[in-house]
GROMACS .gro file of N, CA, C and O in nm:
model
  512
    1UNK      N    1   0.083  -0.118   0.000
    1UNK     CA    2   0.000   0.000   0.000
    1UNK      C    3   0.088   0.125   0.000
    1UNK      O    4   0.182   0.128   0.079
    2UNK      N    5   0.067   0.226  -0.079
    2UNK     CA    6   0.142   0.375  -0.108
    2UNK      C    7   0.034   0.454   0.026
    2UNK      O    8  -0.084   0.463   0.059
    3UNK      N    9   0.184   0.502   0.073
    3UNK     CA   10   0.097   0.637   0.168
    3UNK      C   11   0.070   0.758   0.114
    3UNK      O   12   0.157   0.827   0.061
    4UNK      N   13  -0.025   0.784   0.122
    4UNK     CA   14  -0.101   0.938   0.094
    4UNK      C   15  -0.002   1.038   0.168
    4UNK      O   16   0.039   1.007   0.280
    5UNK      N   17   0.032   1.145   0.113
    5UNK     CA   18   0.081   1.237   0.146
    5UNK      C   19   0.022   1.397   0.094
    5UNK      O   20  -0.035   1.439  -0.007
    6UNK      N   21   0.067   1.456   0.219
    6UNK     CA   22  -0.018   1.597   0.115
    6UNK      C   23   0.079   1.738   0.188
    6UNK      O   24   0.157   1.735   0.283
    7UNK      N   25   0.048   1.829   0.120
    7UNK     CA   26   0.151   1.940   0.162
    7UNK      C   27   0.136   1.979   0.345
    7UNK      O   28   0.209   2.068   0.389
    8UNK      N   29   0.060   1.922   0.421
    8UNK     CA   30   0.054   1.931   0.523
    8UNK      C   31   0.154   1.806   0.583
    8UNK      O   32   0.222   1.843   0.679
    9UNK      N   33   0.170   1.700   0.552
    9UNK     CA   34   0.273   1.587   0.615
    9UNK      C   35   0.367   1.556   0.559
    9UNK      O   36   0.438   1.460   0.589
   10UNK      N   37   0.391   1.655   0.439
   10UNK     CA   38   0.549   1.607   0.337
   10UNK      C   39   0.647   1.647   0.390
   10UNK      O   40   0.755   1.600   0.352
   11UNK      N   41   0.645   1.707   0.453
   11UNK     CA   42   0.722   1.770   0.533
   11UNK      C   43   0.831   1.630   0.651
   11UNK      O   44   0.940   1.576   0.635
   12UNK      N   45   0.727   1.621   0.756
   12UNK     CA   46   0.761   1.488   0.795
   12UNK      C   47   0.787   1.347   0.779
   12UNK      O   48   0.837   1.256   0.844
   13UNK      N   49   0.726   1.367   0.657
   13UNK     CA   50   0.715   1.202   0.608
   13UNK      C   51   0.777   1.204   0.475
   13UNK      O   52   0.745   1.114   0.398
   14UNK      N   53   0.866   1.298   0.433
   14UNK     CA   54   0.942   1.292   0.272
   14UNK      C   55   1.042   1.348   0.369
   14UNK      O   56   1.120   1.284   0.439
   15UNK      N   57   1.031   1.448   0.365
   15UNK     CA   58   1.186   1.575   0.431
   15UNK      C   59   1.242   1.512   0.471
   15UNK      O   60   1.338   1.446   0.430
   16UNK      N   61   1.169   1.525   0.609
   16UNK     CA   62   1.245   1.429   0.721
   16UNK      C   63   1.279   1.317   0.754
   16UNK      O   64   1.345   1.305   0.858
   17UNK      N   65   1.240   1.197   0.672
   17UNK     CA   66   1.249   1.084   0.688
   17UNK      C   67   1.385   1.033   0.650
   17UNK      O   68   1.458   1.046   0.552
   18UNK      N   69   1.392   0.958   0.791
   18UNK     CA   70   1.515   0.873   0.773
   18UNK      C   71   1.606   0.784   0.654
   18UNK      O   72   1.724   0.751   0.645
   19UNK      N   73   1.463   0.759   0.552
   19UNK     CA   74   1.541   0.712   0.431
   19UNK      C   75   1.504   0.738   0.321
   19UNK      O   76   1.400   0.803   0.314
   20UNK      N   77   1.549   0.711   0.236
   20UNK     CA   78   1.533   0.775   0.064
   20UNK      C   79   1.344   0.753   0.084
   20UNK      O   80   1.285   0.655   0.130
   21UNK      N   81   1.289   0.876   0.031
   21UNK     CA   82   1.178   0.837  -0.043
   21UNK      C   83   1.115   0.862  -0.188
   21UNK      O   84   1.119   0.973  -0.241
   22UNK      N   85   1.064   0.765  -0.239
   22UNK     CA   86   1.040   0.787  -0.368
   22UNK      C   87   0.888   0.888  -0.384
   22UNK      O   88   0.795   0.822  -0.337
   23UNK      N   89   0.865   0.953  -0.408
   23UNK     CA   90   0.774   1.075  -0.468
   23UNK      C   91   0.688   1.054  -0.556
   23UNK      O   92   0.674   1.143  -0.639
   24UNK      N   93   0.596   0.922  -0.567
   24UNK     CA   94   0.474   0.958  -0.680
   24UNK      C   95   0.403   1.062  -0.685
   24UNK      O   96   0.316   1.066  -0.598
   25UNK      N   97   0.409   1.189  -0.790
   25UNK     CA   98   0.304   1.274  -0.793
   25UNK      C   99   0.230   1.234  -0.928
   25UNK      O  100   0.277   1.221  -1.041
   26UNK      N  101   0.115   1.222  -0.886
   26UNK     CA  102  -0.045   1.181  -0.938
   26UNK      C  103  -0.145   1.231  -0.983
   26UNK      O  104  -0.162   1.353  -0.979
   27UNK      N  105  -0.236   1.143  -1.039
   27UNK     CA  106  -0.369   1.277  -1.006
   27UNK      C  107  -0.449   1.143  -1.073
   27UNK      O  108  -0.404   1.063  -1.154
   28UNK      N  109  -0.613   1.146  -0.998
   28UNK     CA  110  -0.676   1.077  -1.049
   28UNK      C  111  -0.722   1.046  -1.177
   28UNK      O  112  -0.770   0.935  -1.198
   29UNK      N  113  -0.712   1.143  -1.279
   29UNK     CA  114  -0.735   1.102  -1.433
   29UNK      C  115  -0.620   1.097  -1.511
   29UNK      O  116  -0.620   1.117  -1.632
   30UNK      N  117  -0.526   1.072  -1.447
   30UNK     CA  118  -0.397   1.047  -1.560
   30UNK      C  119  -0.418   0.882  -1.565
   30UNK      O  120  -0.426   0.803  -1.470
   31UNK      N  121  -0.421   0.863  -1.671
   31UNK     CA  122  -0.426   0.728  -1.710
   31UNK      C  123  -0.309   0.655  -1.694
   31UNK      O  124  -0.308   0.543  -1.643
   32UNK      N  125  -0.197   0.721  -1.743
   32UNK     CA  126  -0.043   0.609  -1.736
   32UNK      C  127  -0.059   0.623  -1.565
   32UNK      O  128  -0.100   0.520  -1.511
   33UNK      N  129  -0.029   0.749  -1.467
   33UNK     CA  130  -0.075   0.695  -1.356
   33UNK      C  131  -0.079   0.557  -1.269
   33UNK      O  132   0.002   0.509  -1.191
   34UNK      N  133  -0.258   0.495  -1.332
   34UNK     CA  134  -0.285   0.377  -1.275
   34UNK      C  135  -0.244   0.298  -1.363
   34UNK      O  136  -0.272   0.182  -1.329
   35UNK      N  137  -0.174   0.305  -1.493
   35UNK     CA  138  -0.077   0.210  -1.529
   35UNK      C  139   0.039   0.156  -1.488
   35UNK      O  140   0.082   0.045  -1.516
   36UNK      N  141   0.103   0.262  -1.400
   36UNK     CA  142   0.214   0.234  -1.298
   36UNK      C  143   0.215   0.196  -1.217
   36UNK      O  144   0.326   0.164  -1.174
   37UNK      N  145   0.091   0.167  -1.127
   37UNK     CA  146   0.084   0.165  -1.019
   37UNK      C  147   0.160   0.051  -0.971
   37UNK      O  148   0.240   0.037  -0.878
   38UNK      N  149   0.118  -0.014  -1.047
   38UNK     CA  150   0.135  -0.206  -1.011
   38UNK      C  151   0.311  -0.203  -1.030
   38UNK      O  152   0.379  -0.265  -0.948
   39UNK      N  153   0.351  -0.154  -1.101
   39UNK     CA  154   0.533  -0.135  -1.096
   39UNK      C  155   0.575  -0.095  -0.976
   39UNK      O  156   0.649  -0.172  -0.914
   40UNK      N  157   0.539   0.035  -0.916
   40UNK     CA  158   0.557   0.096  -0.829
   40UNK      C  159   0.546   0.019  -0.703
   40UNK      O  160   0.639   0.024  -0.623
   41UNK      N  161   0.418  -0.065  -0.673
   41UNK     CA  162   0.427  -0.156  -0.574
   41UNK      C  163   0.541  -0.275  -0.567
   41UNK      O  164   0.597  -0.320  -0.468
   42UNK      N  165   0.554  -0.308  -0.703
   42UNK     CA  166   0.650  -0.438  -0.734
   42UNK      C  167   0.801  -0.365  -0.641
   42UNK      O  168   0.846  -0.416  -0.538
   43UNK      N  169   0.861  -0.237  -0.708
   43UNK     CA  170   0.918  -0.191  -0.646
   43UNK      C  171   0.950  -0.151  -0.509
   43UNK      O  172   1.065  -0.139  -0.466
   44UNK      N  173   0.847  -0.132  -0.447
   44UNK     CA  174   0.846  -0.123  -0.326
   44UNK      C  175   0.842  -0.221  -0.243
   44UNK      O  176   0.891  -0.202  -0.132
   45UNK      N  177   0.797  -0.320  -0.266
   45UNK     CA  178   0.799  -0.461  -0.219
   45UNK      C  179   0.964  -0.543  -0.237
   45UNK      O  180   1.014  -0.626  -0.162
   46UNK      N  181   1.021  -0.483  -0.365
   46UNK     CA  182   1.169  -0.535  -0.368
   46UNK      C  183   1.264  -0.449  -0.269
   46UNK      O  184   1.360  -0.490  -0.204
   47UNK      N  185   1.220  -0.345  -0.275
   47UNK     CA  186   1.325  -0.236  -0.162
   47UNK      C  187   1.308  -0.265  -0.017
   47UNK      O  188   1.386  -0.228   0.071
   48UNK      N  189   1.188  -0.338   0.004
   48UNK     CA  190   1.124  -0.303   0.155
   48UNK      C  191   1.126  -0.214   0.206
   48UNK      O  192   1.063  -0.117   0.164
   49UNK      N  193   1.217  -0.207   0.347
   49UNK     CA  194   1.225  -0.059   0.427
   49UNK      C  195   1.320   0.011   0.377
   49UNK      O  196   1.326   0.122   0.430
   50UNK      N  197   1.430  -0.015   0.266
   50UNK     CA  198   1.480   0.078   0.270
   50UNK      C  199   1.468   0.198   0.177
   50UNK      O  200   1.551   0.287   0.157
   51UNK      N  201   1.366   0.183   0.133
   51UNK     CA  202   1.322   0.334   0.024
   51UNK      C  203   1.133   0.297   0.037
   51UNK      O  204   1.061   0.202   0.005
   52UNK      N  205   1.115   0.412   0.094
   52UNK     CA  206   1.001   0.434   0.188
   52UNK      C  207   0.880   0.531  -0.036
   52UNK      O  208   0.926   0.622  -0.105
   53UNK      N  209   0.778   0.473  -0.056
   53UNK     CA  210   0.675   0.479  -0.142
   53UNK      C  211   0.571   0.575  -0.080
   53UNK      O  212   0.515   0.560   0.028
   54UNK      N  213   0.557   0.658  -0.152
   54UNK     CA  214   0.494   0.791  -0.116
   54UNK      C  215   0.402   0.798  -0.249
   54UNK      O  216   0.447   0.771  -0.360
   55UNK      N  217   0.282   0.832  -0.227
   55UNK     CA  218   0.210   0.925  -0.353
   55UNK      C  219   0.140   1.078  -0.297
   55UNK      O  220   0.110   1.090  -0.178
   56UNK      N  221   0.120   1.182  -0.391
   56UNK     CA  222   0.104   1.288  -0.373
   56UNK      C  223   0.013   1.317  -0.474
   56UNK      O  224   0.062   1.295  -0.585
   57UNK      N  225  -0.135   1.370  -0.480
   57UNK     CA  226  -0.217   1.421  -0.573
   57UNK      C  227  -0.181   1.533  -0.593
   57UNK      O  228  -0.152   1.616  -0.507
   58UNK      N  229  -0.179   1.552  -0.762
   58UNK     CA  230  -0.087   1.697  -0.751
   58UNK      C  231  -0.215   1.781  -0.783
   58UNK      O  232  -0.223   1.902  -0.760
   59UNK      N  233  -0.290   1.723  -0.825
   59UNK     CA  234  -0.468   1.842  -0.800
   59UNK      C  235  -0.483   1.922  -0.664
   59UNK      O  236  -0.513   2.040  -0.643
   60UNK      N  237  -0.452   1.822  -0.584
   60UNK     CA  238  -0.486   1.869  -0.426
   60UNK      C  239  -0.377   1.911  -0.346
   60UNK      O  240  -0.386   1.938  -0.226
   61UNK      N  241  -0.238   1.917  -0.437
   61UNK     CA  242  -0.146   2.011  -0.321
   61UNK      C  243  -0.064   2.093  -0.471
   61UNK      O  244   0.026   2.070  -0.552
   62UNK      N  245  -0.122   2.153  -0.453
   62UNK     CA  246  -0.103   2.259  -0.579
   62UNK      C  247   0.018   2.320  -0.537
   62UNK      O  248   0.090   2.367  -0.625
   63UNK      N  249   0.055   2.330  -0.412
   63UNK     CA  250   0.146   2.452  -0.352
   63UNK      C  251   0.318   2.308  -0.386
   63UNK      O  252   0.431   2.336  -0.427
   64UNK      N  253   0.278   2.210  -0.357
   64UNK     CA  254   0.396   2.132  -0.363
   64UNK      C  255   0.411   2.116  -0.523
   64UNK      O  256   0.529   2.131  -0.556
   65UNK      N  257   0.311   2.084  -0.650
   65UNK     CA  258   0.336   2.065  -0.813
   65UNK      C  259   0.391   2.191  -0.785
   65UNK      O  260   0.483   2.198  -0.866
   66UNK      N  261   0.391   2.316  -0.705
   66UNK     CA  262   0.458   2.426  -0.768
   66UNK      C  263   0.645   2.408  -0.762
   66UNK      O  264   0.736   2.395  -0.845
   67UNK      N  265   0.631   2.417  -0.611
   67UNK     CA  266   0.775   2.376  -0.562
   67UNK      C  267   0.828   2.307  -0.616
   67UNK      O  268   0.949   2.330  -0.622
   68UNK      N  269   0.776   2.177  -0.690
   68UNK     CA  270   0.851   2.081  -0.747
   68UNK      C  271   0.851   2.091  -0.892
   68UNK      O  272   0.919   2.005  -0.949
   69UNK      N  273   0.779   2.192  -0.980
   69UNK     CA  274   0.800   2.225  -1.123
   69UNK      C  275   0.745   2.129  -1.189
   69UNK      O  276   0.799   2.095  -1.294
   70UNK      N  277   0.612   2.052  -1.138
   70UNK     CA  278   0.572   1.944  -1.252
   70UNK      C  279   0.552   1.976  -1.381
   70UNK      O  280   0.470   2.065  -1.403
   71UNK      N  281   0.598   1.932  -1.458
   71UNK     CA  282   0.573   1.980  -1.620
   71UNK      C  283   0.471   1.828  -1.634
   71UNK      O  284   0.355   1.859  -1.659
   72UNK      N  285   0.484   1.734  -1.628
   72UNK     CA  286   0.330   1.607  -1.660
   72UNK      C  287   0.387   1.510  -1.539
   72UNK      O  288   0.489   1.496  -1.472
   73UNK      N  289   0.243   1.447  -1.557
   73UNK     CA  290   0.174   1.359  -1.423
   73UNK      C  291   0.235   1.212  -1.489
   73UNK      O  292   0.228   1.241  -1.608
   74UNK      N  293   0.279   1.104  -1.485
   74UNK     CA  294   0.353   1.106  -1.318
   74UNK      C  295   0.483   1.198  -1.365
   74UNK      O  296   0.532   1.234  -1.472
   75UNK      N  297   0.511   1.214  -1.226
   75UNK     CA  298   0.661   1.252  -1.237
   75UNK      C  299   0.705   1.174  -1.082
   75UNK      O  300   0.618   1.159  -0.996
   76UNK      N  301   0.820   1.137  -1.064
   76UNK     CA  302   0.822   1.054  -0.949
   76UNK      C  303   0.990   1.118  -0.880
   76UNK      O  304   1.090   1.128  -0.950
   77UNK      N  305   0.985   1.142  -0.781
   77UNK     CA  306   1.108   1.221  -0.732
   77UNK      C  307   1.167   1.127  -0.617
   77UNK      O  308   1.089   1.083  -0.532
   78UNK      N  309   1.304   1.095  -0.613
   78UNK     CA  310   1.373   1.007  -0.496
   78UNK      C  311   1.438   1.131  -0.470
   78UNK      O  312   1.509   1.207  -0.537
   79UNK      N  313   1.373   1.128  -0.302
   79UNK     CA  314   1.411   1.267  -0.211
   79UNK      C  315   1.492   1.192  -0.101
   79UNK      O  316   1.436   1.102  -0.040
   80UNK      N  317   1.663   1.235  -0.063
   80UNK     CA  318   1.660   1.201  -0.002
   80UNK      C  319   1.784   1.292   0.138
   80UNK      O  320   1.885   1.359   0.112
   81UNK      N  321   1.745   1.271   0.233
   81UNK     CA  322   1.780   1.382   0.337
   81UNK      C  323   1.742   1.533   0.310
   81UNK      O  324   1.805   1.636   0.336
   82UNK      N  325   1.590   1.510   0.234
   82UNK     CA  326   1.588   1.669   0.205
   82UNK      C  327   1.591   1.687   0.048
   82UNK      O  328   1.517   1.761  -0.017
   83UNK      N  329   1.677   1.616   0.008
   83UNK     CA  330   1.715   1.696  -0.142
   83UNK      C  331   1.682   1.558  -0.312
   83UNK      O  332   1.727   1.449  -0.347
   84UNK      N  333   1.606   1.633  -0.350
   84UNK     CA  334   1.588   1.533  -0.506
   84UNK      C  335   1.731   1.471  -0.494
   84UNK      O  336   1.813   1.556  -0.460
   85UNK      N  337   1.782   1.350  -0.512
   85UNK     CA  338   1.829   1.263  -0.592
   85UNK      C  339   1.814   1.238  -0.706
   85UNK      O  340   1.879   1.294  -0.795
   86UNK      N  341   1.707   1.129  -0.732
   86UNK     CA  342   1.643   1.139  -0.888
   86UNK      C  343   1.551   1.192  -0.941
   86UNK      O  344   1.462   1.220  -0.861
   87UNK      N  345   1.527   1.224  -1.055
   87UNK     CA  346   1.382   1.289  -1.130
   87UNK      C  347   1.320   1.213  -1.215
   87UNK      O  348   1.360   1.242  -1.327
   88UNK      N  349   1.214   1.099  -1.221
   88UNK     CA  350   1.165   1.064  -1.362
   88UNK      C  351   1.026   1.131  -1.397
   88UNK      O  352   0.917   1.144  -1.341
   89UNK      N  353   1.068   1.156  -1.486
   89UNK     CA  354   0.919   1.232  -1.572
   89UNK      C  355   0.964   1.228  -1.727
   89UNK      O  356   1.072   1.250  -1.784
   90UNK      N  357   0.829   1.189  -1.773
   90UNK     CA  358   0.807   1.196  -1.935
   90UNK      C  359   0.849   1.045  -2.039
   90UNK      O  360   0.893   1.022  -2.151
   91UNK      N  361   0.807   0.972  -1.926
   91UNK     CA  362   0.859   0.819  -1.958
   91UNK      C  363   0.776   0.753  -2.011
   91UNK      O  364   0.664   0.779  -1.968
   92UNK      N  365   0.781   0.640  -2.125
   92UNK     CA  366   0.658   0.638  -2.244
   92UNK      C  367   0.563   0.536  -2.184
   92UNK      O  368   0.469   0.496  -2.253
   93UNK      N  369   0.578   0.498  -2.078
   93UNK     CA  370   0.471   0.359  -2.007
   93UNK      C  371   0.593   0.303  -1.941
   93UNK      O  372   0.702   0.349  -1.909
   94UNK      N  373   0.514   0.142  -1.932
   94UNK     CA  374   0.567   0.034  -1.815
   94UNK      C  375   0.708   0.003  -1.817
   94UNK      O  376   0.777   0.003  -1.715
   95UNK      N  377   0.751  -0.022  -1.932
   95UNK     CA  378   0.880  -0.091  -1.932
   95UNK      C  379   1.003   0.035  -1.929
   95UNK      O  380   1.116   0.020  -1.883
   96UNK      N  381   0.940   0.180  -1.999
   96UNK     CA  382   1.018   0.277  -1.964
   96UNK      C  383   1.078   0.331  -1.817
   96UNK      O  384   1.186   0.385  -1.795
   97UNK      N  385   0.974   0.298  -1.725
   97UNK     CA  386   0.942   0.295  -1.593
   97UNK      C  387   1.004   0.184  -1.471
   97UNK      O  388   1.053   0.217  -1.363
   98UNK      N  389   0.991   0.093  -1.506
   98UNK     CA  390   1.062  -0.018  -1.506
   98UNK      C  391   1.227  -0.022  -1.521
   98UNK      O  392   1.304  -0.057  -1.432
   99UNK      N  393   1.265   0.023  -1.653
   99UNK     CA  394   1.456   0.100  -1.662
   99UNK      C  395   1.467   0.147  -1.535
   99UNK      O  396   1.517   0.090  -1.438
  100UNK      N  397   1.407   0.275  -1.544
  100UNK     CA  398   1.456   0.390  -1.444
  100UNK      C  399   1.428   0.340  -1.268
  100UNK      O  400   1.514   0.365  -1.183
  101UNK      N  401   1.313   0.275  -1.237
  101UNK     CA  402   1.342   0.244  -1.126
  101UNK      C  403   1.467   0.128  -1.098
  101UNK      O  404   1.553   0.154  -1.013
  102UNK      N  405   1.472   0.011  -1.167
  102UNK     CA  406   1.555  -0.019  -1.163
  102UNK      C  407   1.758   0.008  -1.153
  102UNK      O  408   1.851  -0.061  -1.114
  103UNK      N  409   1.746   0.121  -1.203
  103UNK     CA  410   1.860   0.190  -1.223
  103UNK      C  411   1.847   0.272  -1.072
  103UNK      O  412   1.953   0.274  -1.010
  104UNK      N  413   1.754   0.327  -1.017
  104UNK     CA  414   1.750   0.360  -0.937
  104UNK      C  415   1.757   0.290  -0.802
  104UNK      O  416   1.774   0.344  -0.693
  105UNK      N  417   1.740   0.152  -0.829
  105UNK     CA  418   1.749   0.064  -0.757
  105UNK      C  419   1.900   0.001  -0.743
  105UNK      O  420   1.954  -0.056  -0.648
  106UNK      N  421   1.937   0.026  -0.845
  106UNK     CA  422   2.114  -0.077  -0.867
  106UNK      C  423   2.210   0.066  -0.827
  106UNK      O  424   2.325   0.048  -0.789
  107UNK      N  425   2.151   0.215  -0.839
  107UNK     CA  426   2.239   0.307  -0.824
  107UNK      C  427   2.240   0.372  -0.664
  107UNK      O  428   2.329   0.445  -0.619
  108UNK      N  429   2.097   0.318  -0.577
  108UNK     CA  430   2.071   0.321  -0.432
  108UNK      C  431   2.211   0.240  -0.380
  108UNK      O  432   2.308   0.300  -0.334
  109UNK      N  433   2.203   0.093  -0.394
  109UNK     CA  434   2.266  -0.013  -0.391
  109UNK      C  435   2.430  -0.018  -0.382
  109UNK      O  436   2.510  -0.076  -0.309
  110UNK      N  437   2.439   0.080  -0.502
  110UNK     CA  438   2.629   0.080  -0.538
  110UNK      C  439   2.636   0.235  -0.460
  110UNK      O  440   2.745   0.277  -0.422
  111UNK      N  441   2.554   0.286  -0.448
  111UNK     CA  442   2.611   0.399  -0.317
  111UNK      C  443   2.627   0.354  -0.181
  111UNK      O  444   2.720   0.396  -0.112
  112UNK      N  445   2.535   0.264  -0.137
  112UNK     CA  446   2.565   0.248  -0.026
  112UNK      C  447   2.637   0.153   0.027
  112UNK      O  448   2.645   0.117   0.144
  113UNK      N  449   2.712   0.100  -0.106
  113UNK     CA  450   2.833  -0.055  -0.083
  113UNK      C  451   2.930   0.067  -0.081
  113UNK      O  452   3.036   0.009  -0.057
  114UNK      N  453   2.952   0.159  -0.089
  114UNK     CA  454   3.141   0.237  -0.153
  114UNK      C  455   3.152   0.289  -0.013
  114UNK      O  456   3.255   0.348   0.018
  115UNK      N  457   3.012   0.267   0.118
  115UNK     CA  458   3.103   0.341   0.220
  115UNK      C  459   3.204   0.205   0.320
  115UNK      O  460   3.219   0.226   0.440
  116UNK      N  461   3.253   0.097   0.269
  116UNK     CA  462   3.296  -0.038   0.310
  116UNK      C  463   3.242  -0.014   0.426
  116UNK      O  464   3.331  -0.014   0.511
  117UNK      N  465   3.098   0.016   0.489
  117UNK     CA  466   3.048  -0.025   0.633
  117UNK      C  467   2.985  -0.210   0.597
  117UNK      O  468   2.932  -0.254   0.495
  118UNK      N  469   3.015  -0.270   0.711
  118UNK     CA  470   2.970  -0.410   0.697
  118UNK      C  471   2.787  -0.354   0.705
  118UNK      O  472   2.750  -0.333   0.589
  119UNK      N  473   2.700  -0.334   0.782
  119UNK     CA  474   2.551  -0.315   0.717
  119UNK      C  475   2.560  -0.260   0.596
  119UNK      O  476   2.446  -0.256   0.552
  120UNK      N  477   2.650  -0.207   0.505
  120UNK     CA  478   2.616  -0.161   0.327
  120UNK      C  479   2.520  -0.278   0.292
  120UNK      O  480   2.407  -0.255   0.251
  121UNK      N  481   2.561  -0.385   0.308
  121UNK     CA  482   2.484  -0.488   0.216
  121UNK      C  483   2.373  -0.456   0.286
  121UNK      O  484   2.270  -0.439   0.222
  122UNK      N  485   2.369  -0.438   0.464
  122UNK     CA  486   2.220  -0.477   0.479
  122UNK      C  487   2.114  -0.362   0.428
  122UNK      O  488   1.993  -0.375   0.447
  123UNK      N  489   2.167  -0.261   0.368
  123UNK     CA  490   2.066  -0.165   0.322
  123UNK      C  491   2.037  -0.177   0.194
  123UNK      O  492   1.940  -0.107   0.164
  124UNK      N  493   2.104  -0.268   0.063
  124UNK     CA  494   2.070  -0.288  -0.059
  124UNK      C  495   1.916  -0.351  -0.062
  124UNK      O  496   1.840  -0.414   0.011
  125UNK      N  497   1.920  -0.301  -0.174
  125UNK     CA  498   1.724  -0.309  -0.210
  125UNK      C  499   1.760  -0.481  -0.222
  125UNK      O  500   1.863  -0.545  -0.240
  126UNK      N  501   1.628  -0.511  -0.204
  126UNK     CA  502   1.670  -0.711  -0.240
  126UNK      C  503   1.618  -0.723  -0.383
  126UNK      O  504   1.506  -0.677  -0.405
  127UNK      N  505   1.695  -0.787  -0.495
  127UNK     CA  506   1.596  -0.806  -0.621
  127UNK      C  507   1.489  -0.927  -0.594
  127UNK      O  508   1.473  -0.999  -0.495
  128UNK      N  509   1.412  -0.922  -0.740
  128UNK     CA  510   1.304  -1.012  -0.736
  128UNK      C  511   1.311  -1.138  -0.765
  128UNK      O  512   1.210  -1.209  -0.758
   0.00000   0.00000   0.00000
């Protein structure tokens, strides 16, 4: 399940949160949207805890599509300690979507092996 977020708790629950979070911004009639959805879970289910699944209606927090410059729906942002990491937007469907998290997944992974701490491994996303 994706947690609802809105410009009143992004704050605490993107900003501040202890670990990378990924940024679905949404909106109920975008069609690719609920075409993603089911990726997005797959993904989140391979990362477990360590990259925390967020969605954001960007109809209903107008003040955050501003801050964040949405040019089209989805656009999906890995925020992390505060600051974008990654940006995907303008990706042609599933399998385009699919690349980029993945890459985002293998590039989480090889950052957090280069600090030689023995937990590095335990924070790599697990594949499927």
């Amino acid at each position: 399940m994706v947690l609802s977020v809105s410009e009143r708790t992004f704050t605490q629950e993107v900003l501040e949160s202890p670990i990378p979070v990924l940024v679905n911004f949404e909106a109920p009639w975008c069609g690719l949207c609920r075409i993603i959805h089911p990726l997005l879970l797959q993904f989140q289910a391979q990362c477990g805890e360590e990259i925390k699944l967020v969605g954001v209606n960007a109809d209903q927090n107008f003040k955050l599509s501003n801050t964040y410059r949405l040019k089209s729906l989805p656009t999906l942002l890995l925020i992390e300690n505060g600051m974008i990491r990654h940006r995907l937007e303008g990706f042609r469907g599933r399998e385009d979507l699919r690349l980029a998290l993945e890459e985002i997944r293998l590039s989480y992974s090889v950052s957090n092996k280069s600090y030689n701490s023995p937990k590095a491994a335990d924070l790599e996303c697990r594949s499927a």
